[in-house]
Amino acid sequence: MIALIVARADNGVIGLDGKMPWHIPADLKRFKALTMGKPMIMGRKTFESLPGLLPGRRHIVLTRDTKWSALEAETVHDVTEALALAGDDVAIIGGAEIYRLLLPNADRIELTEVHLSPAGDTMLQDFGPEWQETARETHDTHDFVTLERKD
């Protein structure tokens, strides 16, 4: 199972200055539950934006920079290498370019729809008609949505 784990505002914003421009504790709790025990594939900027290593998860960093490395991360330079290293059950956690690169390989999208329209410098638009909503949990400030690829 390859799952994209995404939080996106109503206007498509997913980041501002390397951070999410909102703080929703329930989303952080859901992120932890969805990623715990799994390898996570992320871009270099996403890795560098983390507050530190996330316990109980492998950190696979997909970067074009062949000179970049971090002791705490497994570094790869293409999608095929990232997926081979991750195995069968993986969480894709961003950023925008990594989501776009791995979307064709994804089976599921775990989306937090954030009901804001904040300023941002990183955008992620709709995923396309090949996805269908299979679950929704509605809250005041956000919805948790599961999308699965249509057969």
Coordinates of N, CA, C and O in Angstrom, one line a residue:
M1 N 0.8 -1.2 0.0 CA 0.0 0.0 0.0 C 0.9 1.2 0.0 O 1.7 1.4 0.9
I2 N 0.7 2.1 -1.0 CA 1.4 3.3 -1.1 C 0.4 4.4 -0.8 O -0.6 4.6 -1.6
A3 N 0.6 5.1 0.3 CA -0.4 6.2 0.7 C 0.2 7.5 0.8 O 1.3 7.7 1.4
L4 N -0.4 8.5 0.1 CA 0.0 9.9 0.3 C -0.7 10.4 1.6 O -1.9 10.3 1.7
I5 N 0.1 11.0 2.5 CA -0.5 11.6 3.7 C -0.3 13.1 3.5 O 0.8 13.7 3.5
V6 N -1.5 13.8 3.3 CA -1.4 15.2 2.9 C -2.4 16.1 3.8 O -3.5 15.6 4.0
A7 N -2.0 17.3 4.2 CA -2.9 18.3 4.7 C -2.8 19.4 3.7 O -1.8 19.9 3.4
R8 N -4.0 19.8 3.3 CA -4.1 20.9 2.2 C -5.3 21.8 2.6 O -6.4 21.4 2.9
A9 N -5.0 23.1 2.5 CA -6.0 24.1 2.7 C -7.0 24.2 1.6 O -6.7 23.7 0.5
D10 N -8.1 24.8 1.8 CA -9.1 25.0 0.7 C -8.6 25.6 -0.5 O -9.1 25.4 -1.6
N11 N -7.6 26.5 -0.4 CA -7.0 27.2 -1.6 C -5.8 26.4 -2.2 O -5.1 27.0 -3.0
G12 N -5.6 25.2 -1.7 CA -4.5 24.4 -2.3 C -3.2 24.5 -1.6 O -2.2 23.8 -1.9
V13 N -3.1 25.4 -0.6 CA -1.8 25.7 0.1 C -1.5 24.4 1.0 O -2.3 23.9 1.7
I14 N -0.2 24.0 1.0 CA 0.3 23.0 1.9 C 1.4 23.5 2.7 O 1.8 22.8 3.7
G15 N 2.0 24.6 2.4 CA 3.1 25.1 3.2 C 3.4 26.6 3.0 O 3.0 27.2 2.0
L16 N 4.1 27.1 4.0 CA 4.6 28.5 4.0 C 5.9 28.5 4.7 O 6.0 28.1 5.9
D17 N 7.0 28.9 4.0 CA 8.3 29.0 4.6 C 8.8 27.7 5.3 O 9.3 27.6 6.4
G18 N 8.4 26.5 4.6 CA 8.9 25.2 5.1 C 8.0 24.7 6.2 O 8.4 23.7 6.8
K19 N 6.9 25.3 6.5 CA 6.0 24.9 7.6 C 4.6 24.8 7.1 O 4.3 25.5 6.1
M20 N 3.7 24.2 7.9 CA 2.3 24.2 7.6 C 1.8 25.5 8.2 O 2.1 25.8 9.4
P21 N 1.0 26.3 7.5 CA 0.5 27.5 8.1 C -0.8 27.4 8.9 O -1.7 28.2 8.9
W22 N -0.8 26.3 9.7 CA -1.9 26.1 10.6 C -1.4 25.1 11.7 O -0.4 24.4 11.5
H23 N -2.1 25.0 12.8 CA -1.8 24.0 13.8 C -3.1 23.3 14.2 O -4.0 23.9 14.8
I24 N -3.2 22.0 13.8 CA -4.4 21.2 14.1 C -3.9 20.0 14.9 O -3.5 19.0 14.2
P25 N -4.0 19.9 16.2 CA -3.5 18.8 16.9 C -4.1 17.4 16.5 O -3.4 16.4 16.4
A26 N -5.4 17.4 16.1 CA -6.0 16.2 15.7 C -5.3 15.7 14.4 O -5.2 14.5 14.2
D27 N -4.9 16.6 13.5 CA -4.2 16.2 12.3 C -2.9 15.6 12.6 O -2.5 14.6 12.0
L28 N -2.1 16.2 13.5 CA -0.8 15.6 13.9 C -1.0 14.2 14.5 O -0.2 13.3 14.2
K29 N -2.0 14.0 15.3 CA -2.3 12.7 15.9 C -2.6 11.7 14.8 O -2.2 10.6 14.8
R30 N -3.4 12.1 13.8 CA -3.8 11.2 12.7 C -2.5 10.9 11.9 O -2.3 9.8 11.5
F31 N -1.7 11.9 11.6 CA -0.5 11.7 10.9 C 0.4 10.6 11.6 O 0.9 9.7 10.9
K32 N 0.5 10.8 12.9 CA 1.3 9.8 13.6 C 0.7 8.4 13.5 O 1.5 7.4 13.3
A33 N -0.6 8.3 13.6 CA -1.2 7.0 13.6 C -1.1 6.4 12.2 O -0.9 5.2 12.0
L34 N -1.1 7.2 11.1 CA -1.0 6.7 9.7 C 0.4 6.3 9.4 O 0.6 5.5 8.4
T35 N 1.4 6.9 10.0 CA 2.8 6.7 9.6 C 3.6 5.8 10.6 O 4.6 5.3 10.2
M36 N 3.1 5.6 11.8 CA 3.8 4.8 12.8 C 4.1 3.4 12.3 O 3.3 2.7 11.7
G37 N 5.4 3.0 12.4 CA 5.9 1.7 12.0 C 6.2 1.6 10.5 O 6.5 0.5 10.1
K38 N 6.0 2.6 9.7 CA 6.1 2.5 8.3 C 7.3 3.3 7.8 O 7.7 4.3 8.4
P39 N 7.9 2.9 6.7 CA 8.9 3.8 6.1 C 8.1 5.0 5.5 O 7.0 4.9 5.0
M40 N 8.7 6.2 5.6 CA 8.2 7.4 5.0 C 9.1 7.9 4.0 O 10.3 8.1 4.2
I41 N 8.5 8.2 2.8 CA 9.3 8.8 1.7 C 9.0 10.3 1.7 O 7.8 10.7 1.8
M42 N 10.0 11.1 1.7 CA 9.9 12.6 1.7 C 11.0 13.3 1.0 O 12.0 12.7 0.7
G43 N 10.8 14.5 0.6 CA 11.8 15.3 0.0 C 12.8 15.9 1.1 O 12.5 15.8 2.3
R44 N 13.9 16.4 0.6 CA 14.9 16.9 1.5 C 14.3 18.1 2.3 O 14.6 18.1 3.6
K45 N 13.6 19.0 1.7 CA 13.0 20.1 2.5 C 12.1 19.7 3.6 O 12.1 20.2 4.7
T46 N 11.3 18.7 3.3 CA 10.4 18.1 4.3 C 11.2 17.5 5.4 O 10.9 17.8 6.6
F47 N 12.2 16.7 5.1 CA 13.0 16.1 6.1 C 13.6 17.2 7.0 O 13.6 17.1 8.3
E48 N 14.1 18.3 6.4 CA 14.8 19.4 7.2 C 13.8 20.2 8.0 O 14.2 20.8 8.9
S49 N 12.5 20.1 7.6 CA 11.5 20.9 8.3 C 11.0 20.1 9.6 O 10.3 20.7 10.4
L50 N 11.3 18.8 9.7 CA 10.8 18.1 10.8 C 11.5 18.6 12.1 O 12.6 19.0 12.1
P51 N 10.8 18.4 13.2 CA 11.4 18.9 14.5 C 12.5 18.0 15.0 O 13.2 18.3 15.9
G52 N 12.7 16.9 14.3 CA 13.7 15.9 14.6 C 13.2 14.6 14.0 O 12.2 14.5 13.3
L53 N 13.9 13.5 14.3 CA 13.5 12.2 13.8 C 12.2 11.8 14.4 O 12.0 12.1 15.6
L54 N 11.3 11.3 13.6 CA 10.0 10.9 14.1 C 10.2 9.4 14.6 O 10.4 8.5 13.7
P55 N 10.0 9.1 15.8 CA 10.3 7.8 16.4 C 9.4 6.7 15.7 O 8.2 7.0 15.4
G56 N 9.9 5.6 15.6 CA 9.2 4.4 15.1 C 8.9 4.4 13.6 O 8.1 3.6 13.1
R57 N 9.6 5.2 12.8 CA 9.5 5.3 11.4 C 10.8 5.5 10.7 O 11.7 6.1 11.2
R58 N 10.9 4.8 9.5 CA 12.1 5.0 8.7 C 11.9 6.3 7.9 O 10.9 6.6 7.4
H59 N 13.0 7.1 7.7 CA 13.0 8.3 7.0 C 13.8 8.1 5.7 O 15.0 8.0 5.7
I60 N 13.1 8.0 4.6 CA 13.7 7.9 3.3 C 13.6 9.2 2.6 O 12.5 9.7 2.3
V61 N 14.7 9.8 2.2 CA 14.7 11.2 1.6 C 15.1 11.0 0.1 O 16.1 10.5 -0.2
L62 N 14.1 11.5 -0.7 CA 14.3 11.5 -2.1 C 14.8 12.9 -2.5 O 14.0 13.9 -2.3
T63 N 16.0 13.0 -3.1 CA 16.6 14.2 -3.4 C 17.4 14.1 -4.7 O 18.0 13.1 -5.0
R64 N 17.4 15.2 -5.5 CA 18.2 15.2 -6.7 C 19.7 15.5 -6.4 O 20.6 15.2 -7.1
D65 N 19.9 16.1 -5.2 CA 21.3 16.5 -4.8 C 22.1 15.2 -4.4 O 21.9 14.7 -3.3
T66 N 23.0 14.8 -5.2 CA 23.7 13.5 -5.0 C 24.7 13.7 -3.8 O 25.3 12.7 -3.3
K67 N 25.0 15.0 -3.4 CA 26.0 15.2 -2.4 C 25.3 15.3 -1.0 O 26.0 15.3 0.0
W68 N 23.9 15.4 -1.0 CA 23.2 15.6 0.3 C 23.1 14.3 1.0 O 22.9 13.2 0.4
S69 N 23.3 14.3 2.3 CA 23.1 13.2 3.2 C 22.8 13.6 4.6 O 23.2 14.8 5.0
A70 N 22.2 12.8 5.4 CA 22.0 13.0 6.8 C 22.1 11.6 7.5 O 21.6 10.6 6.9
L71 N 22.8 11.6 8.6 CA 23.0 10.4 9.3 C 21.7 9.6 9.6 O 21.7 8.4 9.6
E72 N 20.7 10.4 9.9 CA 19.4 9.8 10.3 C 18.5 9.3 9.2 O 17.5 8.7 9.4
A73 N 18.9 9.6 8.0 CA 18.0 9.3 6.8 C 18.7 8.4 5.8 O 19.9 8.3 5.7
E74 N 17.8 7.7 5.1 CA 18.3 6.8 4.0 C 18.0 7.7 2.8 O 16.9 8.1 2.5
T75 N 19.1 8.0 2.0 CA 19.0 8.9 0.9 C 18.9 8.1 -0.4 O 19.7 7.2 -0.7
V76 N 17.9 8.6 -1.3 CA 17.8 8.0 -2.6 C 17.6 9.1 -3.6 O 17.3 10.3 -3.2
H77 N 17.8 8.8 -4.9 CA 17.8 9.8 -5.9 C 16.7 9.7 -7.0 O 16.7 10.5 -7.9
D78 N 15.9 8.6 -7.0 CA 14.8 8.5 -7.9 C 13.7 7.7 -7.3 O 13.9 7.0 -6.3
V79 N 12.5 7.8 -7.9 CA 11.3 7.1 -7.4 C 11.5 5.6 -7.3 O 11.1 5.0 -6.3
T80 N 12.0 5.0 -8.3 CA 12.2 3.6 -8.3 C 13.0 3.1 -7.1 O 12.7 2.1 -6.4
E81 N 14.1 3.8 -6.9 CA 15.0 3.5 -5.8 C 14.3 3.7 -4.4 O 14.4 2.8 -3.5
A82 N 13.5 4.7 -4.3 CA 12.8 5.0 -3.1 C 11.8 3.9 -2.8 O 11.7 3.4 -1.7
L83 N 11.0 3.5 -3.8 CA 10.0 2.5 -3.6 C 10.6 1.2 -3.3 O 10.1 0.4 -2.5
A84 N 11.7 0.8 -4.0 CA 12.4 -0.4 -3.7 C 12.9 -0.5 -2.3 O 12.8 -1.5 -1.6
L85 N 13.4 0.6 -1.8 CA 13.9 0.6 -0.4 C 12.8 0.6 0.6 O 13.0 -0.1 1.6
A86 N 11.7 1.2 0.3 CA 10.6 1.3 1.2 C 9.8 0.0 1.4 O 9.3 -0.3 2.5
G87 N 9.7 -0.8 0.4 CA 8.9 -2.0 0.4 C 7.4 -1.8 0.1 O 7.1 -0.8 -0.6
D88 N 6.6 -2.6 0.6 CA 5.2 -2.7 0.2 C 4.2 -1.7 0.9 O 3.2 -1.4 0.3
D89 N 4.6 -1.3 2.1 CA 3.6 -0.4 2.8 C 4.4 0.8 3.2 O 5.2 0.8 4.2
V90 N 4.1 1.9 2.5 CA 4.9 3.1 2.7 C 4.0 4.4 2.7 O 2.9 4.4 2.1
A91 N 4.4 5.4 3.5 CA 3.7 6.7 3.6 C 4.5 7.7 2.9 O 5.7 7.9 3.1
I92 N 3.9 8.4 2.0 CA 4.5 9.5 1.3 C 4.1 10.8 2.0 O 2.9 11.1 2.1
I93 N 5.1 11.6 2.5 CA 4.7 12.7 3.4 C 5.1 14.1 2.9 O 5.0 15.0 3.6
G94 N 5.5 14.2 1.6 CA 5.7 15.5 1.0 C 7.2 15.8 0.7 O 8.0 14.9 0.9
G95 N 7.4 16.9 0.2 CA 6.5 18.0 -0.2 C 5.8 17.8 -1.5 O 5.6 16.7 -2.1
A96 N 5.4 19.0 -2.1 CA 4.6 19.0 -3.3 C 5.2 18.2 -4.4 O 4.5 17.5 -5.1
E97 N 6.4 18.4 -4.7 CA 7.1 17.7 -5.8 C 7.1 16.2 -5.6 O 6.9 15.4 -6.5
I98 N 7.3 15.8 -4.4 CA 7.4 14.4 -4.0 C 6.0 13.8 -4.2 O 5.8 12.7 -4.7
Y99 N 4.9 14.5 -3.8 CA 3.6 14.1 -4.0 C 3.3 13.9 -5.5 O 2.7 12.9 -5.9
R100 N 3.7 14.9 -6.3 CA 3.4 14.8 -7.8 C 4.2 13.6 -8.4 O 3.7 12.9 -9.2
L101 N 5.4 13.4 -7.9 CA 6.2 12.3 -8.5 C 5.7 10.9 -8.1 O 5.7 10.0 -8.9
L102 N 5.1 10.8 -6.9 CA 4.7 9.5 -6.5 C 3.2 9.3 -6.6 O 2.7 8.1 -6.4
L103 N 2.4 10.3 -7.0 CA 1.0 10.1 -7.2 C 0.6 9.0 -8.1 O -0.3 8.2 -7.8
P104 N 1.3 8.8 -9.3 CA 1.0 7.7 -10.2 C 1.2 6.3 -9.5 O 0.6 5.3 -10.0
N105 N 2.0 6.2 -8.5 CA 2.2 4.9 -7.8 C 1.3 4.7 -6.6 O 1.3 3.6 -6.1
A106 N 0.6 5.7 -6.2 CA -0.2 5.7 -5.0 C -1.5 4.8 -5.1 O -2.1 4.8 -6.2
D107 N -1.8 4.2 -4.1 CA -3.1 3.4 -4.0 C -4.2 4.2 -3.2 O -5.3 4.0 -3.4
R108 N -3.7 5.0 -2.3 CA -4.6 5.8 -1.4 C -4.0 7.1 -1.1 O -2.8 7.3 -1.1
I109 N -4.9 8.1 -0.8 CA -4.6 9.4 -0.3 C -5.3 9.6 1.0 O -6.6 9.5 1.0
E110 N -4.6 9.9 2.0 CA -5.2 10.3 3.3 C -5.0 11.8 3.4 O -4.0 12.3 3.7
L111 N -6.1 12.5 3.2 CA -6.1 13.9 3.0 C -6.8 14.6 4.2 O -7.9 14.2 4.6
T112 N -6.2 15.6 4.8 CA -6.8 16.5 5.7 C -7.2 17.7 5.0 O -6.3 18.4 4.5
E113 N -8.5 18.0 4.8 CA -8.9 19.2 4.1 C -9.0 20.3 5.2 O -9.9 20.2 6.1
V114 N -8.1 21.3 5.2 CA -8.1 22.3 6.2 C -9.0 23.5 5.7 O -8.7 24.0 4.6
H115 N -10.0 23.8 6.5 CA -10.9 24.8 6.1 C -10.4 26.3 6.4 O -11.0 27.0 7.2
L116 N -9.4 26.6 5.7 CA -8.7 27.9 5.7 C -8.3 28.2 4.3 O -8.1 27.3 3.5
S117 N -7.9 29.5 4.0 CA -7.3 29.9 2.8 C -6.1 30.8 3.1 O -6.1 32.0 2.9
P118 N -5.1 30.2 3.8 CA -3.9 31.0 4.2 C -3.0 31.3 3.0 O -3.0 30.7 2.0
A119 N -2.1 32.3 3.3 CA -1.1 32.6 2.4 C -0.1 31.4 2.4 O 0.0 30.7 3.4
G120 N 0.5 31.1 1.3 CA 1.5 30.0 1.2 C 2.4 30.1 0.0 O 2.1 30.8 -0.9
D121 N 3.5 29.4 0.1 CA 4.4 29.4 -1.0 C 4.5 28.0 -1.6 O 5.3 27.8 -2.6
T122 N 3.8 27.0 -1.1 CA 3.8 25.7 -1.6 C 2.3 25.2 -1.8 O 1.6 25.3 -0.9
M123 N 2.0 24.8 -3.0 CA 0.7 24.5 -3.4 C 0.6 23.1 -3.9 O 1.5 22.5 -4.4
L124 N -0.6 22.5 -3.7 CA -0.9 21.2 -4.3 C -2.3 21.2 -4.7 O -3.2 21.4 -3.9
Q125 N -2.5 21.0 -6.0 CA -3.9 21.1 -6.6 C -4.6 19.7 -6.4 O -4.1 18.8 -5.9
D126 N -5.8 19.6 -7.0 CA -6.5 18.4 -7.0 C -5.8 17.2 -7.6 O -4.9 17.4 -8.4
F127 N -6.2 16.1 -7.2 CA -5.4 14.9 -7.5 C -5.9 14.3 -8.9 O -5.2 13.5 -9.5
G128 N -7.1 14.6 -9.3 CA -7.5 14.1 -10.6 C -8.7 13.2 -10.5 O -9.1 12.8 -9.4
P129 N -9.4 12.9 -11.7 CA -10.6 12.2 -11.7 C -10.5 10.7 -11.4 O -11.4 10.0 -11.2
E130 N -9.2 10.2 -11.3 CA -9.0 8.8 -11.1 C -9.2 8.4 -9.6 O -9.0 7.3 -9.2
W131 N -9.5 9.4 -8.8 CA -9.6 9.2 -7.3 C -11.0 9.3 -6.9 O -11.8 10.2 -7.3
Q132 N -11.5 8.4 -6.0 CA -12.8 8.5 -5.4 C -12.8 8.6 -3.9 O -11.9 7.9 -3.3
E133 N -13.6 9.4 -3.3 CA -13.7 9.5 -1.9 C -14.4 8.2 -1.3 O -15.4 7.8 -1.8
T134 N -13.7 7.6 -0.3 CA -14.3 6.4 0.3 C -14.6 6.6 1.8 O -15.3 5.7 2.4
A135 N -14.1 7.7 2.4 CA -14.4 7.9 3.8 C -14.3 9.4 4.0 O -13.4 10.1 3.4
R136 N -15.1 9.9 5.0 CA -15.0 11.4 5.4 C -15.4 11.5 6.8 O -16.4 10.9 7.2
E137 N -14.5 12.2 7.6 CA -14.9 12.5 9.0 C -14.8 14.0 9.1 O -13.8 14.6 8.9
T138 N -16.0 14.6 9.4 CA -16.1 16.1 9.4 C -15.9 16.7 10.7 O -16.5 16.2 11.7
H139 N -15.1 17.8 10.8 CA -14.9 18.5 12.0 C -15.1 20.0 11.7 O -15.2 20.4 10.5
D140 N -15.1 20.9 12.7 CA -15.3 22.3 12.5 C -14.2 22.9 11.6 O -14.6 23.7 10.6
T141 N -13.0 22.6 11.8 CA -11.9 23.3 11.1 C -11.3 22.5 10.0 O -10.4 23.0 9.2
H142 N -11.7 21.2 9.9 CA -11.0 20.3 8.9 C -11.9 19.1 8.7 O -12.8 18.8 9.5
D143 N -11.6 18.4 7.6 CA -12.2 17.1 7.4 C -11.1 16.1 7.1 O -10.1 16.5 6.5
F144 N -11.2 14.9 7.6 CA -10.3 13.8 7.3 C -11.0 13.0 6.2 O -12.1 12.5 6.3
V145 N -10.3 12.9 5.0 CA -10.8 12.3 3.8 C -9.9 11.2 3.4 O -8.7 11.4 3.3
T146 N -10.5 10.0 3.0 CA -9.7 9.0 2.4 C -10.1 8.9 0.9 O -11.3 8.8 0.6
L147 N -9.2 8.9 0.0 CA -9.4 8.8 -1.4 C -8.7 7.5 -1.8 O -7.6 7.2 -1.4
E148 N -9.4 6.7 -2.7 CA -8.8 5.5 -3.3 C -8.8 5.6 -4.8 O -9.8 6.2 -5.3
R149 N -7.9 5.0 -5.4 CA -7.8 5.0 -6.9 C -9.0 4.1 -7.4 O -9.3 3.1 -6.9
K150 N -9.7 4.7 -8.4 CA -10.8 4.0 -9.0 C -10.2 2.8 -9.8 O -9.1 2.8 -10.3
D151 N -11.0 1.7 -9.8 CA -10.6 0.5 -10.5 C -10.5 0.7 -12.0 O -11.1 1.5 -12.6

